[in-house]
XYZ file of C-alpha atoms in Angstrom:
105
model
C 60.191 97.186 121.928
C 61.657 94.203 123.056
C 64.216 93.974 119.809
C 65.142 97.556 120.170
C 66.178 97.255 123.853
C 68.279 94.227 122.977
C 69.867 96.077 120.140
C 70.698 99.127 122.293
C 72.171 96.632 124.999
C 74.008 94.705 122.411
C 75.511 97.945 120.996
C 76.358 99.154 124.270
C 78.450 95.914 125.231
C 79.900 95.826 121.969
C 81.170 99.428 122.176
C 82.563 98.693 125.902
C 84.424 95.523 124.873
C 85.719 97.324 121.605
C 87.086 100.257 123.402
C 88.764 98.405 125.913
C 90.491 96.151 123.318
C 90.944 99.543 121.140
C 92.722 101.127 124.028
C 95.109 98.423 125.009
C 96.406 98.593 121.249
C 96.548 102.068 121.134
C 98.870 101.750 124.095
C 100.747 99.371 122.377
C 101.230 101.741 119.311
C 101.904 104.669 121.218
C 104.834 102.941 123.360
C 106.583 101.621 120.141
C 106.062 105.080 118.708
C 107.921 106.599 121.540
C 110.610 104.320 121.502
C 111.366 104.944 117.810
C 110.977 108.930 118.370
C 113.882 108.407 121.456
C 116.158 106.616 119.196
C 119.416 108.583 118.526
C 119.364 108.331 114.612
C 115.893 109.738 114.726
C 116.669 112.515 117.102
C 119.937 113.524 115.150
C 117.571 113.988 112.106
C 115.191 116.067 114.068
C 118.006 118.180 115.135
C 119.076 118.687 111.609
C 115.589 119.488 110.412
C 115.032 121.911 113.198
C 118.533 123.736 112.168
C 117.232 123.837 108.729
C 113.821 125.424 109.482
C 115.489 127.798 111.642
C 117.840 129.058 109.326
C 115.268 129.321 106.427
C 112.771 130.876 108.685
C 115.253 133.747 109.267
C 116.156 134.224 105.294
C 112.728 133.865 103.709
C 110.914 136.746 105.233
C 113.983 139.042 104.569
C 114.082 137.666 100.895
C 110.189 138.198 100.536
C 110.426 141.683 101.656
C 113.211 142.780 99.588
C 111.149 141.314 96.451
C 108.207 143.387 97.695
C 110.259 146.601 97.958
C 111.553 145.977 94.320
C 107.950 145.397 92.951
C 106.727 148.685 94.668
C 109.781 150.591 93.376
C 109.116 149.354 89.665
C 105.479 149.968 89.728
C 105.816 153.659 90.901
C 108.739 154.356 88.840
C 108.104 157.621 86.880
C 108.398 157.935 83.101
C 107.286 154.447 82.215
C 104.151 153.382 80.551
C 101.699 151.134 82.328
C 102.825 148.444 80.281
C 106.413 148.790 80.860
C 105.708 148.967 84.639
C 103.709 145.828 84.593
C 106.331 143.835 82.478
C 108.990 145.069 84.874
C 107.091 144.028 88.018
C 106.504 140.583 86.569
C 110.150 140.169 86.057
C 110.836 141.392 89.862
C 108.233 138.804 91.087
C 109.671 136.138 89.203
C 113.264 137.068 90.515
C 111.941 137.308 93.991
C 110.225 133.701 93.727
C 113.550 132.198 92.357
C 115.387 133.939 95.359
C 112.855 132.406 97.807
C 113.290 128.920 96.125
C 116.993 129.215 96.540
C 116.554 129.982 100.115
C 114.717 127.137 100.866
C 116.270 124.518 99.197
């Protein structure tokens, strides 16, 4: 029993001392990261990334929707065999995927 109490006390002391040292180092790292984040070149790149994402975010849903509409029209077209409809649908999906790739790059 005596050994178990000593082990528990030792673990508790180690935990308290370790967390204090760990917290101080964490605060150091956090401060440095905030300084780097606030630098003008970093913020300039952040602005560019935000602009790109906003432009892409508006284009991708529209392009994807147009691709879906084309696939639906192809698969519901009268007068074609199921195999022809499948081949046409695959072509439309590939075209839509290529359009999305172009919009996001």
